[in-house]
Structure formats: structure tokens, C-alpha cells
PDB file of C-alpha atoms in Angstrom:
ATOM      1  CA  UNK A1022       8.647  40.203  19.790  1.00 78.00           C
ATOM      2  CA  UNK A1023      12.130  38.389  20.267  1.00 87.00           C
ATOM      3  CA  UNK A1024      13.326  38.437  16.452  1.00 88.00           C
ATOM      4  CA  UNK A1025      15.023  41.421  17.056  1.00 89.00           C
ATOM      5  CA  UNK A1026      16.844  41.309  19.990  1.00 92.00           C
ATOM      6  CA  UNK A1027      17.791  37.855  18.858  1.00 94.00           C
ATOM      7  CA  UNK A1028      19.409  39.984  16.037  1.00 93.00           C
ATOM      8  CA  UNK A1029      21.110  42.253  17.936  1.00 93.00           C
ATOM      9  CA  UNK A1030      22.369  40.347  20.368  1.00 96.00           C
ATOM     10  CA  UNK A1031      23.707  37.265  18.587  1.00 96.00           C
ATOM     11  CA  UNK A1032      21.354  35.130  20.600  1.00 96.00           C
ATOM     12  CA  UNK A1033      20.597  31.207  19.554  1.00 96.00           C
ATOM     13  CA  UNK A1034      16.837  30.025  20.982  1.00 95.00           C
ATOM     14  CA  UNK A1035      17.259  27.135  24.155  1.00 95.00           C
ATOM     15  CA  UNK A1036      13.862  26.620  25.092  1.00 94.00           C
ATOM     16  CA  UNK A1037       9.990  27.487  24.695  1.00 94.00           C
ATOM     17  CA  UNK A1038       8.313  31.114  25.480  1.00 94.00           C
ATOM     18  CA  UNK A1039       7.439  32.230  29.181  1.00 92.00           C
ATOM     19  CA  UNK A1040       4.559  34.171  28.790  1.00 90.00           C
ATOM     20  CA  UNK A1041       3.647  36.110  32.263  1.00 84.00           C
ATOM     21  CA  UNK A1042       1.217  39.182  32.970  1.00 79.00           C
ATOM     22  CA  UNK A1043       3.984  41.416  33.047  1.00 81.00           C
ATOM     23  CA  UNK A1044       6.473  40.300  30.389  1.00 87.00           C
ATOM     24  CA  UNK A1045       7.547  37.600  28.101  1.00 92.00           C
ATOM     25  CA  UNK A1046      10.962  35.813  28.435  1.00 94.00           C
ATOM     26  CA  UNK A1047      12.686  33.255  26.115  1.00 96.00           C
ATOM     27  CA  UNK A1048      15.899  30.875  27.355  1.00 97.00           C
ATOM     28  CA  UNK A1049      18.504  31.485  24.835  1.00 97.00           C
ATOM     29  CA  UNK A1050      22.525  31.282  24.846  1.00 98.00           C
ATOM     30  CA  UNK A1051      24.752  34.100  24.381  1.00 97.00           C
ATOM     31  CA  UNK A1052      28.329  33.759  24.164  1.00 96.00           C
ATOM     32  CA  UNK A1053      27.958  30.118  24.814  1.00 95.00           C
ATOM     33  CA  UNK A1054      26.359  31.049  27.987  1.00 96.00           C
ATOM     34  CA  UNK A1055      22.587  30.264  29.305  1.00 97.00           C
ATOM     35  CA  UNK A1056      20.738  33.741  29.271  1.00 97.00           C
ATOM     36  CA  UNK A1057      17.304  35.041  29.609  1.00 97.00           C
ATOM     37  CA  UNK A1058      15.600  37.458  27.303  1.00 96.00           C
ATOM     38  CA  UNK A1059      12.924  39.567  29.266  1.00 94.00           C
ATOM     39  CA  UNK A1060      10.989  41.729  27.332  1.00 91.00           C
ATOM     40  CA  UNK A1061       8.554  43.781  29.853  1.00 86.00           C
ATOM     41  CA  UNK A1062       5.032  44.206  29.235  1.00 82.00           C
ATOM     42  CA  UNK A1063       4.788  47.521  32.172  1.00 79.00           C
ATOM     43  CA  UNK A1064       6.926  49.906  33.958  1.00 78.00           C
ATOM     44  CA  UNK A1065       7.583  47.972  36.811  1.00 77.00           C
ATOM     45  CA  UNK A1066       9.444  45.167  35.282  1.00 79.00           C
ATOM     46  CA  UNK A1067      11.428  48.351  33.315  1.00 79.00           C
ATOM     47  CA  UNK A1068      12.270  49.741  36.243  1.00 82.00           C
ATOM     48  CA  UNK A1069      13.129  46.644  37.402  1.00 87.00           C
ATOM     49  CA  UNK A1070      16.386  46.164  34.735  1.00 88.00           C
ATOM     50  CA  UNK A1071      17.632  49.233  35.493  1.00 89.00           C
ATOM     51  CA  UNK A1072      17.976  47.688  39.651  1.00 93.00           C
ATOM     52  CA  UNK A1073      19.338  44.724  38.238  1.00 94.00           C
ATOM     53  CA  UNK A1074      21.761  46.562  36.544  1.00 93.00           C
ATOM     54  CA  UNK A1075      22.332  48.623  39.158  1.00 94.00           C
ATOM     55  CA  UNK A1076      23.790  45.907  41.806  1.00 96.00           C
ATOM     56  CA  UNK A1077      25.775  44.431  38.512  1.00 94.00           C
ATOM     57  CA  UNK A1078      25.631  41.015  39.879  1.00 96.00           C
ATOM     58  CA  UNK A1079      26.383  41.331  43.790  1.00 96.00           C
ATOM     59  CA  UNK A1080      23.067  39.814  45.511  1.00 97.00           C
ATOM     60  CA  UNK A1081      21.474  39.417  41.697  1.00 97.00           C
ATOM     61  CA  UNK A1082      21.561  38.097  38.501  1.00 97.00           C
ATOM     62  CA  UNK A1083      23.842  39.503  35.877  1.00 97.00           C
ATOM     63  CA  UNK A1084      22.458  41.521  33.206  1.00 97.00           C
ATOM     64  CA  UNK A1085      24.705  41.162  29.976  1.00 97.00           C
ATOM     65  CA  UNK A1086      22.220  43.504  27.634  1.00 95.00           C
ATOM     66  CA  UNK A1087      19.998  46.157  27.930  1.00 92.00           C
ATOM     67  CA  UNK A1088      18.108  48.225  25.996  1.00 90.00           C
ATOM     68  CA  UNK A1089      14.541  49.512  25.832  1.00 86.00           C
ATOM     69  CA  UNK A1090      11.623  47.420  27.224  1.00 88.00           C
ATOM     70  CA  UNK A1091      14.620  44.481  26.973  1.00 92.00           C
ATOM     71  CA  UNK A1092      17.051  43.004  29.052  1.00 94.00           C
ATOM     72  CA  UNK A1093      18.929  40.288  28.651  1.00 96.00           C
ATOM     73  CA  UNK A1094      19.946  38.448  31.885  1.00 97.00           C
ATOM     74  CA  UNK A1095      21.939  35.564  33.389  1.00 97.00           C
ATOM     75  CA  UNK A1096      20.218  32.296  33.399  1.00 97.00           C
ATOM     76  CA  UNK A1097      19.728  30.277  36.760  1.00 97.00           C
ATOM     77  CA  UNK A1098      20.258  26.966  35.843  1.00 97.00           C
ATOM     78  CA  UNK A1099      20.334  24.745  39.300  1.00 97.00           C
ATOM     79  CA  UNK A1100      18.170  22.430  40.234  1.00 96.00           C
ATOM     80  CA  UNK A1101      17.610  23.743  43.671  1.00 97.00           C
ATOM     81  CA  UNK A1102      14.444  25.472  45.145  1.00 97.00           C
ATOM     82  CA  UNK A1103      13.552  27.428  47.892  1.00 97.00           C
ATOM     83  CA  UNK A1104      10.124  26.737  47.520  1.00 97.00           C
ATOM     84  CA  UNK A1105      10.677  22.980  47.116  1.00 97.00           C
ATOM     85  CA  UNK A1106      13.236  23.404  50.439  1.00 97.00           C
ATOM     86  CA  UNK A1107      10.188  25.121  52.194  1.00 96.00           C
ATOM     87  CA  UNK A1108       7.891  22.346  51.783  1.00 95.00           C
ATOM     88  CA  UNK A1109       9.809  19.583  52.185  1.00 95.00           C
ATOM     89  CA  UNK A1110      11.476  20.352  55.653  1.00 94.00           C
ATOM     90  CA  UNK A1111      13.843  23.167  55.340  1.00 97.00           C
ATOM     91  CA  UNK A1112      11.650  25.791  56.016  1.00 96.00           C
ATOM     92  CA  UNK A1113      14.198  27.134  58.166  1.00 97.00           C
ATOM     93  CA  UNK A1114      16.979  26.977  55.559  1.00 98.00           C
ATOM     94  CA  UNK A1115      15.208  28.249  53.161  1.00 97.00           C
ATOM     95  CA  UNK A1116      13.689  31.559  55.100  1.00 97.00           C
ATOM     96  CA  UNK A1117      17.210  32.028  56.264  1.00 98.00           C
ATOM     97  CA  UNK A1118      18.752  31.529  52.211  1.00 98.00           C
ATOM     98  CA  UNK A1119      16.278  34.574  51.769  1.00 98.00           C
ATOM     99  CA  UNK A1120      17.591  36.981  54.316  1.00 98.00           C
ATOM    100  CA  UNK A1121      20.773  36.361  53.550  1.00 98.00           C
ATOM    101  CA  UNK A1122      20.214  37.700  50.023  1.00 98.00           C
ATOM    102  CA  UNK A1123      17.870  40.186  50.509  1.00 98.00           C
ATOM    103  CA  UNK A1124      21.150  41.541  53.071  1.00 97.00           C
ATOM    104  CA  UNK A1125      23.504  41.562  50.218  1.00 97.00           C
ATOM    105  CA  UNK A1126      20.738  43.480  47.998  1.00 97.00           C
ATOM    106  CA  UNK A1127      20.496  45.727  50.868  1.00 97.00           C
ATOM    107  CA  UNK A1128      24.298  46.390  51.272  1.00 95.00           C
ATOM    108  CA  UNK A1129      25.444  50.258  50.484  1.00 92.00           C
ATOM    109  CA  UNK A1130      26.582  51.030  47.005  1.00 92.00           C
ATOM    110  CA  UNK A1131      29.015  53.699  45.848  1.00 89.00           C
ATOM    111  CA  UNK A1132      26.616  55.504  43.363  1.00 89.00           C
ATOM    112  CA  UNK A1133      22.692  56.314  44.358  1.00 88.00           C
ATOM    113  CA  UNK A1134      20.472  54.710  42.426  1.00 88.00           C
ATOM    114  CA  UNK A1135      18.626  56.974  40.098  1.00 84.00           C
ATOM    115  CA  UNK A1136      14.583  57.808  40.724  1.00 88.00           C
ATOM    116  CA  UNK A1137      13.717  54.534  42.764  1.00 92.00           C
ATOM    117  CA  UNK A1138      10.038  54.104  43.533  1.00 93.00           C
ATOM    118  CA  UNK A1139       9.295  55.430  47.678  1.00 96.00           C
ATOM    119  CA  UNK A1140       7.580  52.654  49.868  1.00 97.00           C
ATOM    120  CA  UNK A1141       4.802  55.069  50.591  1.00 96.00           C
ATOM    121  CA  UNK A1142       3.618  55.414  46.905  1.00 96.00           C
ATOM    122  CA  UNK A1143       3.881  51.568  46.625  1.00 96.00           C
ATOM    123  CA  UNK A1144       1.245  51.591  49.598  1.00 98.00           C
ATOM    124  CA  UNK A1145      -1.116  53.992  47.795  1.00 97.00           C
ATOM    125  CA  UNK A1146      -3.989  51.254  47.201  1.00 97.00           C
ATOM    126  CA  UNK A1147      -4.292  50.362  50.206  1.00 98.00           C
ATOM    127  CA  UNK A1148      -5.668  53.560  52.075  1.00 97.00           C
ATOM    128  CA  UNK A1149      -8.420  53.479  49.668  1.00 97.00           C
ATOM    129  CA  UNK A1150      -9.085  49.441  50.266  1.00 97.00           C
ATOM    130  CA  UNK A1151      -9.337  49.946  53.872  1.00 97.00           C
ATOM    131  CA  UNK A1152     -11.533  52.591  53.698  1.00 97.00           C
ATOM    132  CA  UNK A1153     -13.984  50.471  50.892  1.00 96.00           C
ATOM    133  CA  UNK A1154     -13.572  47.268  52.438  1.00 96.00           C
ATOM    134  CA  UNK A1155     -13.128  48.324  56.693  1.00 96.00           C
ATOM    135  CA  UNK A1156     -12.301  45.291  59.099  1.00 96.00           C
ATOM    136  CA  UNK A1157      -8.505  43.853  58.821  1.00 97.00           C
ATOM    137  CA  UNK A1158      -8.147  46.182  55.407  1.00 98.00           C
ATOM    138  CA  UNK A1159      -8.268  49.074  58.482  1.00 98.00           C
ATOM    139  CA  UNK A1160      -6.132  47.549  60.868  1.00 98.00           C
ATOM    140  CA  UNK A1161      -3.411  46.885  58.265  1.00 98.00           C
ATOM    141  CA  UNK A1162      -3.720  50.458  56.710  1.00 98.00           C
ATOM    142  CA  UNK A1163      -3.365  52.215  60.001  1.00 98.00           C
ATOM    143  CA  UNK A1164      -0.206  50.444  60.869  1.00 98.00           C
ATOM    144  CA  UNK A1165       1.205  50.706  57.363  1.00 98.00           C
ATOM    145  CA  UNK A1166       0.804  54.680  57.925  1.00 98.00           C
ATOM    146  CA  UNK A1167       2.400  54.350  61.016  1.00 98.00           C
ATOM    147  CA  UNK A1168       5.108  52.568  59.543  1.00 98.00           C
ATOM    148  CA  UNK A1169       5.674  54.899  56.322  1.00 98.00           C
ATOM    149  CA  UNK A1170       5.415  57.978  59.078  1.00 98.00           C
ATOM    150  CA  UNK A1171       8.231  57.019  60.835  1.00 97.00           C
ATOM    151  CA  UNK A1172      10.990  54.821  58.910  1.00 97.00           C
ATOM    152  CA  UNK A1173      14.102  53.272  59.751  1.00 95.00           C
ATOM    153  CA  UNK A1174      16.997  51.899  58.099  1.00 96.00           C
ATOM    154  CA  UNK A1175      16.501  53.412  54.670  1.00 97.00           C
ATOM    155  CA  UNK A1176      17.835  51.401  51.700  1.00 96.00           C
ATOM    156  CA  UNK A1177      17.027  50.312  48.167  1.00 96.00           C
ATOM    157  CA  UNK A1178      14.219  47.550  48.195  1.00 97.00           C
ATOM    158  CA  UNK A1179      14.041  44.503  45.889  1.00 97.00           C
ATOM    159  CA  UNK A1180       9.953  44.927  46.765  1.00 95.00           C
ATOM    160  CA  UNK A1181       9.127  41.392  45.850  1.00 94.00           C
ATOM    161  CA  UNK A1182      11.443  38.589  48.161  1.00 95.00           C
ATOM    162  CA  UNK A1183       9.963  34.926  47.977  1.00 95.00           C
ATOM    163  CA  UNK A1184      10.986  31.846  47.717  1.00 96.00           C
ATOM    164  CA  UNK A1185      10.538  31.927  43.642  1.00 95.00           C
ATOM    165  CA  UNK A1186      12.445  35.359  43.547  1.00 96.00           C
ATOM    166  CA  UNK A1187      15.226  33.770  44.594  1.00 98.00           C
ATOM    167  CA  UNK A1188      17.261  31.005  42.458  1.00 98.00           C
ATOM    168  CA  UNK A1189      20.004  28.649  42.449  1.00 98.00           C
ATOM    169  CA  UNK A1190      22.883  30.349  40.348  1.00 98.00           C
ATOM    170  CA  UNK A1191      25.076  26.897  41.134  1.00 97.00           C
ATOM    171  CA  UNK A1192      28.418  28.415  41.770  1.00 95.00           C
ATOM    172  CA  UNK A1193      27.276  32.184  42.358  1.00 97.00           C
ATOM    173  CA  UNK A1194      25.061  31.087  44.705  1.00 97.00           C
ATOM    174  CA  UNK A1195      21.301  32.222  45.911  1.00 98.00           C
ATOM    175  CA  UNK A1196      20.468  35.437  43.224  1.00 98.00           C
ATOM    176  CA  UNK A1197      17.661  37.458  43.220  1.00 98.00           C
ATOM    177  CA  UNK A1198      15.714  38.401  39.990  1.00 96.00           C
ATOM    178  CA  UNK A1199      12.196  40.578  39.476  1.00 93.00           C
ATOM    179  CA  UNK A1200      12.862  43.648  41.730  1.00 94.00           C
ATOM    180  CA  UNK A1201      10.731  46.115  42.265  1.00 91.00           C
ATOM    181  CA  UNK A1202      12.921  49.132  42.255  1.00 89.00           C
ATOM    182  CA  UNK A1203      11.892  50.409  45.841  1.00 95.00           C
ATOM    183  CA  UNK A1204      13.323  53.003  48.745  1.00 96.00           C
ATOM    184  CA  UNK A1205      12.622  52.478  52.419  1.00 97.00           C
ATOM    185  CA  UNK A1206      13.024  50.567  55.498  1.00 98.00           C
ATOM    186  CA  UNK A1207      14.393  47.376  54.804  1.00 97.00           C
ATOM    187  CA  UNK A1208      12.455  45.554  56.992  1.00 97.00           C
ATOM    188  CA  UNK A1209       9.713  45.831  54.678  1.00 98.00           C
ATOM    189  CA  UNK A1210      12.054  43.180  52.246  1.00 98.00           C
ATOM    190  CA  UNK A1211      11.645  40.526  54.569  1.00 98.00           C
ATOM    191  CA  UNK A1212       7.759  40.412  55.243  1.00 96.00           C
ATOM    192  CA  UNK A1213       6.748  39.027  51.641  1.00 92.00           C
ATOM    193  CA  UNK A1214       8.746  35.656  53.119  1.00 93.00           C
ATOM    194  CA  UNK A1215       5.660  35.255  55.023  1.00 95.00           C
ATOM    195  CA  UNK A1216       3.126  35.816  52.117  1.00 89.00           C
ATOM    196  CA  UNK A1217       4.190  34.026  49.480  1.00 88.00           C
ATOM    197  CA  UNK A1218       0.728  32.343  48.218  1.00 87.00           C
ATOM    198  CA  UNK A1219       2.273  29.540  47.079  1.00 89.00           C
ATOM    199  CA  UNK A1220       3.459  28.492  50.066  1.00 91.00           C
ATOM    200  CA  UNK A1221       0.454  26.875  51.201  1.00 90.00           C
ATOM    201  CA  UNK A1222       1.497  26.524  54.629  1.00 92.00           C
ATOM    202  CA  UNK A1223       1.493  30.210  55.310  1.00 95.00           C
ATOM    203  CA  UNK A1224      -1.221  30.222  57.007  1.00 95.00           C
ATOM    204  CA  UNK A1225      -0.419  27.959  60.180  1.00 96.00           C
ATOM    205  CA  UNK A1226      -0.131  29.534  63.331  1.00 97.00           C
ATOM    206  CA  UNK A1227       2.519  27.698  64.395  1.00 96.00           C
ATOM    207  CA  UNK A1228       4.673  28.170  61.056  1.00 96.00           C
ATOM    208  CA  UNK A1229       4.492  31.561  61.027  1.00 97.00           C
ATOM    209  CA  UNK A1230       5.170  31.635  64.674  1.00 97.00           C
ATOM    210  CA  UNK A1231       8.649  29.416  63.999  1.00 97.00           C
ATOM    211  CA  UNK A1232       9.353  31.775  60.953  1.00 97.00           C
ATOM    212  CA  UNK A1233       8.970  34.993  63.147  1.00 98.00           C
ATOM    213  CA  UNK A1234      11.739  33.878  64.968  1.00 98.00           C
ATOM    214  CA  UNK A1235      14.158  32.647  62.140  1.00 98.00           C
ATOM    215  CA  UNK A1236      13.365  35.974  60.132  1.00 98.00           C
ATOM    216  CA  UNK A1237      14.076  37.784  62.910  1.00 98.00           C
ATOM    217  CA  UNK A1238      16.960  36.497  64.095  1.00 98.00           C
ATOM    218  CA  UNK A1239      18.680  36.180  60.780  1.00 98.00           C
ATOM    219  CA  UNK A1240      17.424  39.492  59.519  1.00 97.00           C
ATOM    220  CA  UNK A1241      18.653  41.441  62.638  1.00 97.00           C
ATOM    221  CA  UNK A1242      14.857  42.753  63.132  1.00 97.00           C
ATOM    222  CA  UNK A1243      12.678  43.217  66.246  1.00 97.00           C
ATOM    223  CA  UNK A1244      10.312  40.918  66.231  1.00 97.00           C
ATOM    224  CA  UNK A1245       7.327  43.519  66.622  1.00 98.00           C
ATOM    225  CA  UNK A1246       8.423  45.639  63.828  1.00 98.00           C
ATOM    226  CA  UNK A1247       8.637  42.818  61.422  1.00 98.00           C
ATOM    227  CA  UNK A1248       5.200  41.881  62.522  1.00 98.00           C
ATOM    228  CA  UNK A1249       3.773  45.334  61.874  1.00 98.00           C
ATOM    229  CA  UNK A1250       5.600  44.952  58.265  1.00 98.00           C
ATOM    230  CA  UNK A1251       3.956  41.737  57.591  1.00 98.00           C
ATOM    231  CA  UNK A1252       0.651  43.256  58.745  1.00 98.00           C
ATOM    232  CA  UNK A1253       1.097  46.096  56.033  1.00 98.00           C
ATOM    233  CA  UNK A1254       2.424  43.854  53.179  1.00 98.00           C
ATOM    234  CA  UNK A1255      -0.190  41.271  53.947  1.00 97.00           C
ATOM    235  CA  UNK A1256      -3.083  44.383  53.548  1.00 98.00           C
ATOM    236  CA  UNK A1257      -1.390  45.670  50.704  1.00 98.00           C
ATOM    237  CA  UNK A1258      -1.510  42.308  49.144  1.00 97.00           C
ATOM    238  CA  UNK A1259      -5.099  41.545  49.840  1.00 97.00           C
ATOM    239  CA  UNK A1260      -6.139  45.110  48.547  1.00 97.00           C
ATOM    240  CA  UNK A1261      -4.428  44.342  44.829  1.00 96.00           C
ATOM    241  CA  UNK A1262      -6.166  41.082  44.546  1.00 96.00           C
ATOM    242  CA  UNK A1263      -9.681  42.349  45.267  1.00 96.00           C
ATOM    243  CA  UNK A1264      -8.740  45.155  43.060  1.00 95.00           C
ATOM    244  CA  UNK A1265      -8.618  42.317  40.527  1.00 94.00           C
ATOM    245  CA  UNK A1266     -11.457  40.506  42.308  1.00 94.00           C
ATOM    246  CA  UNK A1267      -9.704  37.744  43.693  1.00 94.00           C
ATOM    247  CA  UNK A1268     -11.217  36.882  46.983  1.00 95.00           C
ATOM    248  CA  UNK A1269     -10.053  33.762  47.416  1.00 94.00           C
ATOM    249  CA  UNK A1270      -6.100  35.073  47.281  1.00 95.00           C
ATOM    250  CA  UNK A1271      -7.313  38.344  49.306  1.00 96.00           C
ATOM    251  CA  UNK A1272      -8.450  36.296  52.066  1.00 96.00           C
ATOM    252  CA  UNK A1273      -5.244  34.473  52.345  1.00 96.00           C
ATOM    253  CA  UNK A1274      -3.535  37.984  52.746  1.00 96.00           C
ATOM    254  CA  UNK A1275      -5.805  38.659  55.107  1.00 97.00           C
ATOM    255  CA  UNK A1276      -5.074  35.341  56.961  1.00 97.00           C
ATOM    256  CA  UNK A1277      -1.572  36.364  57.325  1.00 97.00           C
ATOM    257  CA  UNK A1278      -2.560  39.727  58.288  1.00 98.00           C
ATOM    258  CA  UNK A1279      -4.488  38.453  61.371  1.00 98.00           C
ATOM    259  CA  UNK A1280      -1.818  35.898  62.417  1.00 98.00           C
ATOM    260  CA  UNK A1281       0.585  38.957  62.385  1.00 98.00           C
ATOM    261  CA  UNK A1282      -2.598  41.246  64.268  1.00 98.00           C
ATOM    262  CA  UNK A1283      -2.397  38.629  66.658  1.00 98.00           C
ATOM    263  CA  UNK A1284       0.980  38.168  67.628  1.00 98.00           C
ATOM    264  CA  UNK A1285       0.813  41.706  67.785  1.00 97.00           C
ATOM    265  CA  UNK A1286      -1.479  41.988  70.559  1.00 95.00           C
ATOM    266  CA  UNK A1287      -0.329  39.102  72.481  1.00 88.00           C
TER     267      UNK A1287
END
């Protein structure tokens, strides 16, 4: 699978295989730099290269190569993690390092980007979830309709900000990588910071509380639309895993779902 795009691309081996659902990467150096080769297993991680590409390094990693179902991509090589920051008492920090680069993702660009995936059709499992599964599934599907009916603040999406989206670049700073290759409101970016399953503290009240308020202050969102967004996501994200019959990670979701439901209705 790599042989020949380590060919092509002059590219010298650095490390051991990364083998995900969606595609396999490889560390290698190019040019004497650290580099990732991504070779995608599905469309979305296809699309995904051509975002990357796209925002040419502002808000992102660099991507050096590209061609086909490969991409070739700058390497993050600190040591620092948002996830690691988030457990270990920069939550804060580490919510706010997200919004911050989800803004510079979100920042206009002088050409359109080509054929980008709408925010409706990303919600089009969970319509049919609510109406299998009923309960919070319903609650989360009605506002996510509401949402998608009336949008605000129309941008291109990354689709998929959390804390292990986002990496230490060293000198470059915070970059994102695995987009999504969305259109729509951008408040929708920031509601996967609340979702993140493995975050395990996600699900305190009074966490996700605190983070309401850092999210939306450093995101520039009312509070009660960014709830309704986490509400959505949340559904959305409980519908795919019992698609792949994964209760356990549904219920989470749904967890987060209700803390938003509640907020909601205080």
C-alpha cells in the first residue's frame, strides 16, 4: 500500500504503520522533514485532503503531496496534548486552544472551496434514529431540524474538532488535521469539544457547565445556541454508534445530549 508513494515521493520510512478504520498512515521524512503518509480507506478522509489543501497551512497542517486516495502531510511532532491538558487541569486552556483554531479554520478565504459536504446531509442518520429509537434520539432530531432550517454564520466546517484533532506543530503552533469537508453554521465546529468520548469527564454536570461558558465566551457564541448544537451533535453521535451497535458509546452521546436538554430548559 505505501511502496509506491514511497517511490514517488522520495520518502525514507520513520516509524511503524497506523492502521485506523478509515485509512492507513506511515511516519516518514521527506526532504529531511517529518511527514505523514495518509492513504484513505473512504470518501470522507478524500475529501478531507482536498480541505487540507485548501487552507494550505493557515489553521492546518501542511500538505506537501497529493494525489489519489494519498496525501502526504506535515508531521506534528510536539510533545504537547490537548487531551492530556484537559485531564490534568487545563481544561480551560485547552477548550480555549480549540476555539482559537477552529476560528482560524473558519476565517474567509479568497477562492470557494469546491463541492463541500452541507451540514444538513451530514445530519441525515439521525431523522431516521429518532424516529427508530424515540426518547432523547427525538428531542435532539427536532432541534437539529430547527437548527439546519434556519442557519447562521455560514462557513466551511472542519466537522470533527477535539482535543486529538488538534496537535502541537511546536513553532506553527495548535494545527488541525482530519476534516470533514463541511458547509454551515460554525457554531456547529465547536459542539464536538463537548463530546469527545475520550474525555471521560464529559459527562459531569458541572464540567460541562464550566465549559459552556469558556466555549462560549471564546467562541463568540450565545450560550443557548451552542447548547442546541451540542444537543444535535450529541444525537447525531449516538445515532452512528447504535448504527454500529455500540450502546455503551451511544449512551454517552446521549448523556451529553441531556446535560445540554437540560441547560436548555433551565
Amino acid at each position: 500500500m505505501f511502496a509506491p508513494h514511497l517511490d514517488r515521493w522520495s520518502l525514507i520510512s520513520d516509524g511503524e504503520p497506523i492502521i485506523t478504520h478509515s485509512s492507513h498512515l506511515l511516519p516518514v521524512i521527506w526532504q529531511e522533514k517529518p511527514a505523514m503518509l495518509k492513504v484513505a480507506a473512504d470518501i470522507d478522509e478524500r475529501y478531507g485532503a482536498l480541505l487540507m489543501q485548501w487552507w494550505a497551512g493557515d489553521g492546518a497542517a501542511h500538505v506537501y503531496a497529493q494525489e489519489g486516495d494519498a496525501v502526504l502531510l506535515e508531521r506534528a511532532m510536539g510533545k504537547r496534548s490537548l487531551l492530556a491538558m484537559a485531564m490534568n487541569g487545563e481544561d480551560d486552556e485547552a477548550s480555549r486552544i480549540l476555539c482559537r483554531t477552529a476560528a482560524r479554520l473558519h476565517a474567509p478565504r479568497e477562492k470557494p472551496l469546491p463541492d463541500p459536504v452541507p451540514l444538513a446531509r451530514w445530519f441525515r442518520d439521525l431523522e431516521p434514529a429518532a424516529k427508530k429509537h424515540g426518547g432523547t434520539l427525538a428531542n435532539c432530531s427536532a432541534i437539529a431540524d430547527a437548527l439546519l432550517a434556519d442557519q447562521r454564520d455560514l462557513t466551511v466546517l472542519h466537522g470533527d474538532i477535539h482535543h486529538e484533532n488538534i496537535l502541537d506543530f511546536e513553532a506553527r503552533g495548535w494545527l488541525a488535521i482530519d476534516p470533514k469537508r463541511l458547509h454551515g453554521e460554525r457554531g456547529f465546529d465547536f459542539a464536538n469539544i463537548f463530546a469527545n468520548e475520550e474525555l471521560p469527564v464529559i459527562t459531569d454536570p458541572a464540567r460541562f457547565r464550566r465549559q459552556l461558558a469558556v466555549v462560549s465566551a471564546e467562541a463568540r457564541l450565545e450560550s443557548k445556541r451552542l447548547l442546541q448544537w451540542i444537543a444535535a451533535y450529541s444525537g447525531l453521535s449516538a445515532a452512528w454508534f447504535l448504527s454500529d451497535a455500540d450502546t455503551q458509546q451511544a449512551e454517552t452521546a446521549l448523556t451529553v445530549a441531556r446535560l445540554a436538554l437540560a441547560e436548555l430548559e433551565a
